[in-house]
Structures are given as structure tokens and as C-alpha cells.
Coordinates of C-alpha atoms in Angstrom, one line a residue:
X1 CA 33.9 121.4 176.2
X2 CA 36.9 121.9 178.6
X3 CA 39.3 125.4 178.0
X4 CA 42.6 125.6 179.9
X5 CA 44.5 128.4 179.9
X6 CA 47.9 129.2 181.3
X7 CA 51.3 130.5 181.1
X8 CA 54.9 129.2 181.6
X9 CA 58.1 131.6 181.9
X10 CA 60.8 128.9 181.1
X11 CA 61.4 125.1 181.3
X12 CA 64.0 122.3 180.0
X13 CA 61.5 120.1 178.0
X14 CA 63.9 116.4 177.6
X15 CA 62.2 114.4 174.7
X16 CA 62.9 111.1 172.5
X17 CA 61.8 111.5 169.2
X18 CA 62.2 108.7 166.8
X19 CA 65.2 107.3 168.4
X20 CA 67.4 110.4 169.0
X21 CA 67.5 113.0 172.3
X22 CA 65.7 116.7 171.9
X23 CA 66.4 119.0 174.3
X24 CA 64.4 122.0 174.2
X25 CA 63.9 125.6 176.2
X26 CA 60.6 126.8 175.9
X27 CA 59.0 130.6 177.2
X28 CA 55.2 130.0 176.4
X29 CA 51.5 130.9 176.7
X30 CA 49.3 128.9 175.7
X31 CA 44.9 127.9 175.5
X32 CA 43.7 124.9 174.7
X33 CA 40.2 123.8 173.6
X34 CA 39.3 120.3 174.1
X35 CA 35.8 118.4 173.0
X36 CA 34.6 114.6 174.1
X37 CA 34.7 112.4 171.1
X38 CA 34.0 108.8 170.1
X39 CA 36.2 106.6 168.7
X40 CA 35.3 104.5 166.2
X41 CA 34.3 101.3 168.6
X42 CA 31.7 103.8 170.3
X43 CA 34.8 104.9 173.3
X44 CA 34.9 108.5 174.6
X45 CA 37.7 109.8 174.5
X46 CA 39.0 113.7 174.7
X47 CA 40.2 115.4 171.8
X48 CA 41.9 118.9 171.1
X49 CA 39.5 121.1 169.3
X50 CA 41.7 123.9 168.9
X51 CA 45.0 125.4 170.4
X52 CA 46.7 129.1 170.3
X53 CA 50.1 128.8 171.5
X54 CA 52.7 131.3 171.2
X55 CA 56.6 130.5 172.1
X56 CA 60.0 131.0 171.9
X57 CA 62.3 127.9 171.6
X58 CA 65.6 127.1 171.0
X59 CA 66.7 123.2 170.1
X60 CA 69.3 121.0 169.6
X61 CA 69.1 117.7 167.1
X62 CA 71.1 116.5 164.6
X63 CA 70.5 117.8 161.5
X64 CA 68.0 115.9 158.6
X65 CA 66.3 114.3 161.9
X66 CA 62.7 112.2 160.9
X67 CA 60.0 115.4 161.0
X68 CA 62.6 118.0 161.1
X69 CA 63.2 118.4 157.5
X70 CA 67.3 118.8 156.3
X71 CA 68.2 115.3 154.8
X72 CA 65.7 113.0 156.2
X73 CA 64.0 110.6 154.6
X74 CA 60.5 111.4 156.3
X75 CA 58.4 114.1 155.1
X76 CA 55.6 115.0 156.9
X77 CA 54.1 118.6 158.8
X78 CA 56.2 120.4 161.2
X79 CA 54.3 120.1 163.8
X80 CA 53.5 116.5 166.6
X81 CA 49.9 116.1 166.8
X82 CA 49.1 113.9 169.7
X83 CA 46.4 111.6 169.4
X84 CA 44.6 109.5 171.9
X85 CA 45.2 105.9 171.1
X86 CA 42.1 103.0 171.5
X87 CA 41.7 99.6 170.9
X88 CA 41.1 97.7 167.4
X89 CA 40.4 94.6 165.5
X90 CA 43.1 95.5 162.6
X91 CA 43.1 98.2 160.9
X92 CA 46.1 100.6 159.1
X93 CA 46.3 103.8 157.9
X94 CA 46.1 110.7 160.0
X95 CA 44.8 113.2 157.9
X96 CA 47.7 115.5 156.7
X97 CA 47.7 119.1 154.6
X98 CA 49.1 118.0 151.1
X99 CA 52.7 118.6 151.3
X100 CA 55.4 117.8 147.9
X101 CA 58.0 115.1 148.7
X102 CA 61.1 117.1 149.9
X103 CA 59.8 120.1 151.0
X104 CA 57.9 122.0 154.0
X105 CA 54.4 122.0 154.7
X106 CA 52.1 123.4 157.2
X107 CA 50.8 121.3 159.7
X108 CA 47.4 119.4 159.4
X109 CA 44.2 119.5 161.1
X110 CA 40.7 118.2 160.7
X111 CA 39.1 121.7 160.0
X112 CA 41.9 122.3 157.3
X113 CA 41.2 118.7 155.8
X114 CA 37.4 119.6 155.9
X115 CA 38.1 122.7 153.3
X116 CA 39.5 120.1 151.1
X117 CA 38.2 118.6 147.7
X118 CA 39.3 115.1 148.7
X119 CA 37.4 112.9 151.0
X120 CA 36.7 113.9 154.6
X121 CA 38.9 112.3 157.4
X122 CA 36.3 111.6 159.7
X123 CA 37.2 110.8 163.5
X124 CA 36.8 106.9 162.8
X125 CA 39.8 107.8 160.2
X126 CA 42.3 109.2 162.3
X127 CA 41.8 106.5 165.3
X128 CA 41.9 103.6 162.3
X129 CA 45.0 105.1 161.4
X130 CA 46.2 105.4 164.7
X131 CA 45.7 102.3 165.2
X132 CA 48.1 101.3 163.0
X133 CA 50.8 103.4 165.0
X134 CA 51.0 100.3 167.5
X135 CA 54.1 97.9 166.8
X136 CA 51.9 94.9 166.7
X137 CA 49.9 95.3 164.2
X138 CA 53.0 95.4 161.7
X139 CA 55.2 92.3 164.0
X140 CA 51.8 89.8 163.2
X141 CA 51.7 91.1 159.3
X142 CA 55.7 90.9 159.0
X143 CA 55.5 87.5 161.0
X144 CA 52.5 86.0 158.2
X145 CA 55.3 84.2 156.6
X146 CA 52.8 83.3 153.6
X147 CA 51.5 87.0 153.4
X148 CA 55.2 88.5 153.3
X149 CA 57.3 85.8 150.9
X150 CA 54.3 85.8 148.1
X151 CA 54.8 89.5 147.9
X152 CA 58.6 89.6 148.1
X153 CA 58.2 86.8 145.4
X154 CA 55.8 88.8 143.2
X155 CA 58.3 91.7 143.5
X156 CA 61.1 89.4 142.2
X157 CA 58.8 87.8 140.0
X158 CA 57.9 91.3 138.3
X159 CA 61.4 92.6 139.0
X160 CA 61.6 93.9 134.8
X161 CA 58.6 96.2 135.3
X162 CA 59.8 97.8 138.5
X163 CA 63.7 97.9 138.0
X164 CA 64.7 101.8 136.9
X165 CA 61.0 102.8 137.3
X166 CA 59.1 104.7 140.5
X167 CA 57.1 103.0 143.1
X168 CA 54.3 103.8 145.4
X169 CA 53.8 102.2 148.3
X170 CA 50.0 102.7 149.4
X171 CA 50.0 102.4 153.3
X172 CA 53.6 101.0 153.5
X173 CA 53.8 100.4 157.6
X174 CA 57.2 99.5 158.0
X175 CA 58.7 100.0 155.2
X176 CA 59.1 96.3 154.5
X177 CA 57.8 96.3 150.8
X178 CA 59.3 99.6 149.9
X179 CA 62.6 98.2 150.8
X180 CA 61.7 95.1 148.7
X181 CA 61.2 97.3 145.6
X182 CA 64.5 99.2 145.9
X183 CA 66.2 95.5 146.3
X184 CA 64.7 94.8 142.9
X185 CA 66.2 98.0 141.4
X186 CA 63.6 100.5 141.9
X187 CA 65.2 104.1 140.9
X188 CA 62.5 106.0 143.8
X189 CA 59.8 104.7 145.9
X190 CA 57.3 106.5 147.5
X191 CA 56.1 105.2 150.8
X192 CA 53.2 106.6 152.1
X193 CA 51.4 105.9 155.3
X194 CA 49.4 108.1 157.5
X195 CA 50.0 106.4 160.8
X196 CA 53.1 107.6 163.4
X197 CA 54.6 104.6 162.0
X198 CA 55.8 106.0 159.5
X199 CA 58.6 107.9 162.1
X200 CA 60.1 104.0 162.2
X201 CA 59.7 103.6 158.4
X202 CA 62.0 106.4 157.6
X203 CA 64.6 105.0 160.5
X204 CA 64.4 101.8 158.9
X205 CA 65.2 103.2 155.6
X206 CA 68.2 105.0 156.9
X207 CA 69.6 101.9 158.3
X208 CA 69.4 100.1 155.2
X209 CA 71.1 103.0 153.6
X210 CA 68.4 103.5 151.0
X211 CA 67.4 107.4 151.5
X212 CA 68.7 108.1 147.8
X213 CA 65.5 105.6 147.0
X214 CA 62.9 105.2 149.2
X215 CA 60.9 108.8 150.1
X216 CA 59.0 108.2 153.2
X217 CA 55.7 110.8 153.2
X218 CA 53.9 110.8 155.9
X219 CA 50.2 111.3 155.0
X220 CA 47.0 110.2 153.1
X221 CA 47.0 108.9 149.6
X222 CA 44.2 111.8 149.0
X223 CA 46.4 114.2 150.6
X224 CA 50.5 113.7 149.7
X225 CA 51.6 115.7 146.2
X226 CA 54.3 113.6 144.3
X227 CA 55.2 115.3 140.8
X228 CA 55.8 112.5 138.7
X229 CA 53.4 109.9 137.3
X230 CA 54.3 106.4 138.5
X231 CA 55.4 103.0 137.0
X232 CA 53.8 100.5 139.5
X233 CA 51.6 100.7 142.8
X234 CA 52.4 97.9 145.2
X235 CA 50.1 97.8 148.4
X236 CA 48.9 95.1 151.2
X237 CA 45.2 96.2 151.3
X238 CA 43.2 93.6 152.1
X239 CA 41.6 93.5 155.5
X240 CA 39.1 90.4 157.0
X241 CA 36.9 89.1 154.6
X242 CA 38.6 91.2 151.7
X243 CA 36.9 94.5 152.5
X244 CA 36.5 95.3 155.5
X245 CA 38.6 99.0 156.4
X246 CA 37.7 100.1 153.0
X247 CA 41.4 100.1 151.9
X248 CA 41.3 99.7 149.1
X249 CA 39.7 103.4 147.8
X250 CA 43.0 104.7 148.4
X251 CA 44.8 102.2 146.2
X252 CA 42.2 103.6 143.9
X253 CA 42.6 107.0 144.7
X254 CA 46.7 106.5 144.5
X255 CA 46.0 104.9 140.8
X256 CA 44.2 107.5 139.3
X257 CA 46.1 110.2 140.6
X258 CA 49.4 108.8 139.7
X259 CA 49.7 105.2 137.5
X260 CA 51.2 106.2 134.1
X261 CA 48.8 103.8 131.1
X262 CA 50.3 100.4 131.1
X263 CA 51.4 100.7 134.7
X264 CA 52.0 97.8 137.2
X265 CA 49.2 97.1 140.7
X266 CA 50.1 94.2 142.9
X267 CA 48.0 92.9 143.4
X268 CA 46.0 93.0 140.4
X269 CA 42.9 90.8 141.1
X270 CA 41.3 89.9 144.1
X271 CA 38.7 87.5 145.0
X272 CA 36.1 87.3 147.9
X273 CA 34.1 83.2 148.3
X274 CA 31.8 81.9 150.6
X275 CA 30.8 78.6 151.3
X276 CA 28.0 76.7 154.1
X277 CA 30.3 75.3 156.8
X278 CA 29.7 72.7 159.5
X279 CA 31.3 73.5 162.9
X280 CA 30.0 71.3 165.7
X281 CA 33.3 71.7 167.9
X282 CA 32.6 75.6 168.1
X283 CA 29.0 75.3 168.7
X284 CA 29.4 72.3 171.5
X285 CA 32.2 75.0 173.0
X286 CA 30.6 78.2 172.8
X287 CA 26.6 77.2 173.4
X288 CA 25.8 73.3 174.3
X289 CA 28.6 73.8 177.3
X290 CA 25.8 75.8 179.5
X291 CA 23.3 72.5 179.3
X292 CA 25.6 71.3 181.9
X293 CA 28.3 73.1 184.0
X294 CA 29.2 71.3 187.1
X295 CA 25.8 69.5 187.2
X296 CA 24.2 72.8 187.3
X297 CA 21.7 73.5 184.9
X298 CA 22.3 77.1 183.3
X299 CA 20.4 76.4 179.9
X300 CA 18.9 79.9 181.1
X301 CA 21.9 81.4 179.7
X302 CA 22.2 79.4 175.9
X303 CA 20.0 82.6 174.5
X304 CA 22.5 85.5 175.8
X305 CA 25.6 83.0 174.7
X306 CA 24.4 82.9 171.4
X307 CA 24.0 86.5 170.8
X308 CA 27.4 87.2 172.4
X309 CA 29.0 84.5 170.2
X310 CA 27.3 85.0 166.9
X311 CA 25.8 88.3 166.6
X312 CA 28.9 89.6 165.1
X313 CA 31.2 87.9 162.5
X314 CA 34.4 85.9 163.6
X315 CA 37.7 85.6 162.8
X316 CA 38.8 82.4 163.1
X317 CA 40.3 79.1 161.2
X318 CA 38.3 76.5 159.9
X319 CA 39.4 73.9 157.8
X320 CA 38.6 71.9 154.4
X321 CA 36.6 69.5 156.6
X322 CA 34.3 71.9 157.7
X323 CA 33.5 73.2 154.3
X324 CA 29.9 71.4 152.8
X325 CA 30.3 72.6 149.5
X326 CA 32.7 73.9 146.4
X327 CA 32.7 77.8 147.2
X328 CA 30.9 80.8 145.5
X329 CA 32.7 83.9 144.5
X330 CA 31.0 86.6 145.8
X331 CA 33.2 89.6 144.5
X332 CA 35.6 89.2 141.7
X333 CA 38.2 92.4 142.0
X334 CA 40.0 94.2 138.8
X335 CA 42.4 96.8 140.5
X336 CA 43.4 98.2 136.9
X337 CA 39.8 98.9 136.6
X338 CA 37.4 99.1 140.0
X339 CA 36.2 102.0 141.1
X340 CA 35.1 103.3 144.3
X341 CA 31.7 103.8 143.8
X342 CA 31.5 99.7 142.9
X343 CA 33.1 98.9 146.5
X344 CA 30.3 100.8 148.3
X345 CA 27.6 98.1 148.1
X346 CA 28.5 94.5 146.8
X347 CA 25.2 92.3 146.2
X348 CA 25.3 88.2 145.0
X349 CA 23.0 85.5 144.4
X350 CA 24.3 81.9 145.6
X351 CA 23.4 78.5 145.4
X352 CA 25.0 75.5 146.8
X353 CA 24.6 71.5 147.0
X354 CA 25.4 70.1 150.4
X355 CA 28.4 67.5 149.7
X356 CA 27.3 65.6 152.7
X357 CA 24.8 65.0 156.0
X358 CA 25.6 67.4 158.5
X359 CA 24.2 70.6 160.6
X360 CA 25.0 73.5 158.6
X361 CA 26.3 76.3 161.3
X362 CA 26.6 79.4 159.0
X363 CA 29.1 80.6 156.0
X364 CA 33.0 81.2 156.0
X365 CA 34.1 83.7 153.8
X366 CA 37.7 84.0 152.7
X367 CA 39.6 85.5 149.8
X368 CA 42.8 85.4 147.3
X369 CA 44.5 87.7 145.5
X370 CA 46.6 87.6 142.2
X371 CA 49.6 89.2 141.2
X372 CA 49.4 89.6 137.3
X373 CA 50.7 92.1 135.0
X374 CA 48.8 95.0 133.8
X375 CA 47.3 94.2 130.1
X376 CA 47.3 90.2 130.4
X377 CA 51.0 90.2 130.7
X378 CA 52.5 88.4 133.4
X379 CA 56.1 89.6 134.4
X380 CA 57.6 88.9 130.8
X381 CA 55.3 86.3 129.7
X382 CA 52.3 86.6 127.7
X383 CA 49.3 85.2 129.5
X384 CA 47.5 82.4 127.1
X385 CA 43.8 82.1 127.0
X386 CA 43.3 79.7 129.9
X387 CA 45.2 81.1 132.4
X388 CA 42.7 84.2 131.8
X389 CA 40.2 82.4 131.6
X390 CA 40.9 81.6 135.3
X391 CA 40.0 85.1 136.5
X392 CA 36.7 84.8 135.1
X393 CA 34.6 85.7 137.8
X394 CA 31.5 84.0 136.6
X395 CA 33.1 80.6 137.2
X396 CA 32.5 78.8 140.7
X397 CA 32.6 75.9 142.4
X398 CA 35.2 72.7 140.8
X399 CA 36.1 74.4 137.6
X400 CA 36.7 77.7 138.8
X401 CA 39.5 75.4 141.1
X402 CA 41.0 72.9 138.2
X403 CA 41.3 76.5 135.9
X404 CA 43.2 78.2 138.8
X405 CA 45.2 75.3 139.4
X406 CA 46.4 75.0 135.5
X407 CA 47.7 78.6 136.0
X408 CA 51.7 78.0 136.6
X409 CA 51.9 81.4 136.2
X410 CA 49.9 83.3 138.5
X411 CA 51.4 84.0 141.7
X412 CA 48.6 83.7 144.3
X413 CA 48.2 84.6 148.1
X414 CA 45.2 82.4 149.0
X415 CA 43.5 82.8 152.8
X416 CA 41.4 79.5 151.8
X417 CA 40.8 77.3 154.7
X418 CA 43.0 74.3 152.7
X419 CA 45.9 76.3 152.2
X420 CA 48.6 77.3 154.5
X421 CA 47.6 79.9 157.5
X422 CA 47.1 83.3 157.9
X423 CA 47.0 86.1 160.4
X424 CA 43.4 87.0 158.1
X425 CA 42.5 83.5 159.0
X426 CA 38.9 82.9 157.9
X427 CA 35.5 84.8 158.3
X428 CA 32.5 83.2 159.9
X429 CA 29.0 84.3 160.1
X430 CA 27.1 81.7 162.6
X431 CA 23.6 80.5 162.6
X432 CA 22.0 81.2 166.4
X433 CA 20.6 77.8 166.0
X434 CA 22.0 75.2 162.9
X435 CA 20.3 74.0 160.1
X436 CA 20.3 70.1 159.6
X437 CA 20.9 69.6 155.6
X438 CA 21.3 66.2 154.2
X439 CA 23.6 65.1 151.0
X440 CA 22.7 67.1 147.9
X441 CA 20.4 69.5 149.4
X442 CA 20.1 73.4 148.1
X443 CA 21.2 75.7 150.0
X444 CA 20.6 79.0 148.2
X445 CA 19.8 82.8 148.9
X446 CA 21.4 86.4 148.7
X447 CA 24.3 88.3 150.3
X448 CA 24.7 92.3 150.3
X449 CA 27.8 93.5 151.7
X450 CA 27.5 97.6 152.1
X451 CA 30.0 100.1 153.9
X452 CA 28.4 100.7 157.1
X453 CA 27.0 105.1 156.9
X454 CA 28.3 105.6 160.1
X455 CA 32.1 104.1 159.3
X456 CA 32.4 103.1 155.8
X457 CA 35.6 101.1 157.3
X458 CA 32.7 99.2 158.7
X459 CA 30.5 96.5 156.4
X460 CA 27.3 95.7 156.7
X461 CA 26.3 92.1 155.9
X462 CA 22.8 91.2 155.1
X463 CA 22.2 87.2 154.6
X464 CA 18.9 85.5 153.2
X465 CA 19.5 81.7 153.1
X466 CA 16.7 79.3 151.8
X467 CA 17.6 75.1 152.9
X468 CA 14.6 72.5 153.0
X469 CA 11.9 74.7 152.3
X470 CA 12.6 77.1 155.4
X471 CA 14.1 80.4 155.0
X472 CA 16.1 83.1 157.7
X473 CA 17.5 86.3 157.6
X474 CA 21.0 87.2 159.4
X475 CA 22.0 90.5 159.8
X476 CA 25.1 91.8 161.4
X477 CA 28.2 94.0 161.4
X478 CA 31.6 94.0 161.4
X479 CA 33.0 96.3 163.0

């Protein structure tokens, strides 16, 4: 624990806040209680545990300035938490008091958001959502050219359910969506993010001239007050292999506090496969490059590069040539109708014939999700018993593909290794040492994917695989 405690008569304090100059004369006293923390990667890092300042101040800032209430378009606390800022995977997102859209509210802290019926914001919360306070987190989403023109087009393509109506934006970053909406008519939009990002969101509402529509609230989904049900819930939710950073509770949350019956979620469905891949490239790169470095043999270290390459998942592209079998859907996603309880634990049994003779290195796991109107209805069309069919999560493999493909309807944003590129890219779990399977050959076992107890933005993945009579266990964390 570290206290500091001191006293200043009277200073200029000079600051930039959200693109405009403060100047500020402060008399002050103030004591300061710090603690050593973790972040959520395991990082120390100090934190303020408590603070008693008294001042007098005087200010100057143009009026309706971001976090200074008048006409701005952001509304959040009064008061600038600073928070130490580490390093991430991905990951988006501050716990706030509950504050109404428009009006004051006293500032947040984790002791205050303890007291709270809603869920806790743990530390590994407010660095995630930190996290998300970094600029290029948003440029490499904004940039995914497939992930941001299927949602514009799903907004266009639904444009009759949100023109006139209200919009929530679940963990809007930038704005980007939210500005989408009001260009298809939306009368108010409700952008909600918990990160500092949301300082440029409400800047980049103003300079599209769009504070009459889009409400920037600065905040968690469990925590902001908005008093009016909602027409439609629009939010980009999806992290590596579908779930990880447990995003999508507070599209949950947001829909059972707020969707009026009938409403509109995009997306609506979501789907998380896995299929046995062969990946000789990455193994010769990562592990058969130490039989022979230089003419130096440093086979001693193939054990140590093994565990450093595979223990965890990765995130990177394969393609359809590395895939040895039709896909399995692992989790089928109904976001009229999941609950958070279901997302906690997700368990599957698979089984797979081998397409071809090769050395099976591990599984890929990617996902897709659908943007379908709520009740079977499909912007203004009425869906017809194939295309539902399609979302049938019980189908896998060829027909689960040729019933897909016969959907013209059904707007999809796919992450499969034959389709277009994304910043999700896919996910791998490696073997430490491949499996030789030949043409036709079973590959089958069991898959649990849990939120990790320590981080529930964490996952958990336990593998059993059975191929040729031998079977293994792979256990690992994403993290």
C-alpha cells in the first residue's frame, strides 16, 4: 500500500481534453491511497484505492464540451478517472454509476459498483475495457472491409425496421455503426461504450452533425439508465473463436432490459465450427526448423518450441486446403433467445471422416453470423421454410453448406477459412506432435468450452480426440 499526502497553494494546470484547451487554477489538498494490482494478463500495475481531495477551481471551456455536461453529446460522470493502460490480444468495452441519458451523475468507482445489483466489474473488466481506449483496436475493426460493409449492408438491408424507431448501440467504439443507423433514418440512438473512447465517439458525432440523434453514454450496458424501451439492438460482439471476451452477456443484458417484443438484434444468429486441419508449413516453421540451424544440431530445444508454439490457441489464417473434413458446428447462437447462463459452459460431441491422407496437426475453429429479422421475418420478406431450415443447428458438414447457400436472403459475415479475410482470422488449437490419418478415417471426441473462474473473458478449452484407435487430451487457455 503506498499513501501520499500533500498540499498545493495555487497552480495553472494547461490540459487537452477531447480536442479542446482547459485551463484551470487549482488551491488543493489532497491524500491518495494506492494498492498493487494485476492486470488481467498476470501485469502489476498500481492502482488508486482511494483519494480525498478538497479544491477550489475556476475553468474555462466552451460550453456543452464532451464530459462537461451543457449540450454535448457525451454523457458520462463528472469526474476523469485515470487508468493504467496494459497490453491485449483484442478486447473492447469502465465501470460507471448508472447515470439517465441527459443528465448528471456522480462519478464511478469499483467500491460503488460493488454495492450494486448488476454484475461485478472486476479489475480484468476495467483493463479489457481499457483496452479498448487505444486507437488501434477500432483503425484494424474499421479497416476489416468485410466486417464493416456486411453491417452497413444489414443496416440498409433492415433499413424499414430501424427508420423512426430507437437504437442501441452495445459497445459502439467509434461511433461508426451508430452513425450508420441515423443514416438509415433512426429517430435516437443510443451508443454506449465503457471505454475513454467514447470521448472520440461523441466528437465524431458532432462533426457529422448528428447530436439531435445519436446519445453517446459513456458506461456499461448493466450500468447506463435509458427511459424508453427500444426498437432494435445492433452490436459487433464477437471476439476470436466467437466467444472469447464474453461480449456478448451484455448484448443480453442490453436486450432484456430494453428490446420492446418483436424488436430487431443484428446480428440474430451466430455460429461457432471446427474442423481437423493439416498444417505442415507451420509445423516445419515453428518446430522441425531446430533439427538443423546452421548445421548445428539444437533438437534439444523441439520440446520447449512446442510448448511455446502450441500450448495456447492461435490466431492465424488457414485456408480451404488445409481443412481435412466438412466442419462441425459446435455452438449454434439465437440472440432473441440465449441466455447468459447457456454461454458459461458450452460442451459438443464431434465426429469427422478424413477427406484425404495427411498428418492431422490440430482443429481450426471459426464462426459466422446472420443478420435475420426477429420472428422469421427478414427485412420485409417473409422467411420460407428452407431458408429456416438453414439455421438448424443440428445440420453439419455438406448439407448444412448447400442449405446456407440456397438462402439469397440471409445476409452473412462468415470468418471461414474459404471466404474473404478477416482481422478475426481463424483459431487454431495445435497438436504438440501430429497425428497421421489416412482417407476416410474417424476422427471423433468431445469439446467443452467454459469461461475461465479467474476471467470469465477468458475460455477454457478442453479437447478429447480419438483417430486410429489412440486417443489424447489437449487442454489450454485463451487468454
Amino acid at each position: 500500500m503506498l499513501a501520499i499526502r500533500h498540499s498545493l497553494d495555487r497552480f495553472r494546470l494547461r490540459s487537452f481534453v477531447a480536442g479542446r484547451t482547459l485551463h484551470v487554477d487549482l488551491s488543493l489538498a489532497f491524500s491518495i491511497e494506492a494498492k498493487h494490482r494485476q492486470n488481467w494478463e498476470g501485469e502489476g500495475f498500481w492502482g488508486f484505492k482511494s483519494a480525498l481531495i478538497s479544491l477550489e477551481c475556476g475553468f474555462e471551456m466552451q460550453p456543452g464540451d464532451a464530459g462537461f455536461g451543457g449540450n454535448g453529446c457525451l454523457h458520462e460522470p463528472g469526474e476523469f478517472v485515470r487508468q493504467e493502460k496494459p497490453r491485449y490480444r483484442r478486447a473492447r468495452g469502465m465501470n460507471r454509476q448508472p447515470f439517465r441519458a441527459g443528465s448528471s451523475s456522480p462519478s464511478f468507482s469499483q467500491q460503488n459498483c460493488e454495492e450494486k445489483a448488476v454484475p461485478l466489474c472486476t479489475e480484468f473488466d476495467m483493463a479489457y475495457f481499457q483496452s479498448y481506449s487505444h486507437v488501434g483496436i477500432h483503425e484494424e475493426m474499421i479497416k476489416d472491409h468485410v466486417r464493416t460493409e456486411t453491417y452497413r449492408a444489414a443496416i440498409m438491408r433492415h433499413q424499414s425496421f430501424i427508420a423512426g424507431k430507437v437504437v442501441v448501440d452495445v459497445g459502439c467504439g467509434t461511433g461508426i455503426l451508430s452513425i450508420f443507423c441515423a443514416q438509415a433514418g433512426a429517430k435516437k440512438v443510443y451508443a454506449i461504450d465503457a471505454s475513454q473512447i467514447a470521448v472520440q465517439a461523441s466528437e465524431v458525432v458532432k462533426a457529422n452533425n448528428l447530436c439531435d440523434k445519436v446519445i453517446v453514454l459513456h458506461g456499461r450496458v448493466e450500468d447506463v439508465s435509458i427511459d424508453e424501451e427500444v426498437d432494435v439492438i445492433i452490436s459487433e460482439w464477437m471476439g476470436y473463436m466467437l466467444l472469447y471476451e464474453s461480449m456478448l452477456g451484455s448484448v443480453i443484458t442490453a436486450r432484456d432490459r430494453w428490446l420492446k417484443p418483436g424488436g430487431l438484434i443484428l446480428p440474430s444468429h451466430a455460429s461457432l465450427y471446427m474442423a481437423p486441419v493439416t498444417h505442415p508449413d507451420r509445423y516445419r516453421e515453428s518446430i522441425d526448423f531446430w533439427r538443423n540451424v546452421y548445421g548445428i544440431d539444437m533438437s534439444a530445444m523441439i520440446p520447449l518450441a512446442k510448448q511455446c508454439a502450441f500450448e495456447e490457441p492461435c490466431i492465424e489464417m488457414v485456408t480451404g486446403e488445409n481443412v481435412l473434413t466438412w466442419p462441425f458446428v459446435v455452438k449454434y447462437v439465437d440472440c432473441y433467445t440465449v441466455t447468459i447462463k447457456e454461454l458459461e459452459s458450452v460442451t459438443a460431441k464431434y465426429r469427422f471422416e478424413s477427406m484425404m491422407r495427411a498428418p492431422h496437426h490440430g482443429f481450426a475453429f471459426w464462426f459466422d453470423v446472420q443478420f435475420n429479422g426477429p420472428a422469421g421475418v427478414m427485412g420485409n420478406h417473409q422467411l420460407n421454410p428452407s431458408q429456416i431450415s438453414s439455421m438448424d443447428p443440428s445440420l453439419n458438414g455438406s448439407d448444412q453448406k448447400k442449405k446456407r447457400m440456397k438462402c439469397d436472403e440471409t445476409l452473412t459475415l462468415s470468418t471461414a477459412p474459404e471466404d474473404a479475410p478477416t482481422h478475426w482470422q481463424q483459431t487454431v488449437i495445435y497438436f504438440y506432435d501430429p497425428i497421421e490419418v489416412n482417407q476416410d478415417q474417424v476422427i471423433e471426441g468431445s469439446i467443452t468450452i467454459s469461461q475461465s473462474k479467474e476471467n470469465a473473458r477468458f475460455l477454457n478449452i478442453h479437447l478429447e480426440y480419438t483417430s486410429g484407435g489412440r486417443s489424447f487430451v489437449k487442454e489450454s487457455v485463451m487468454r
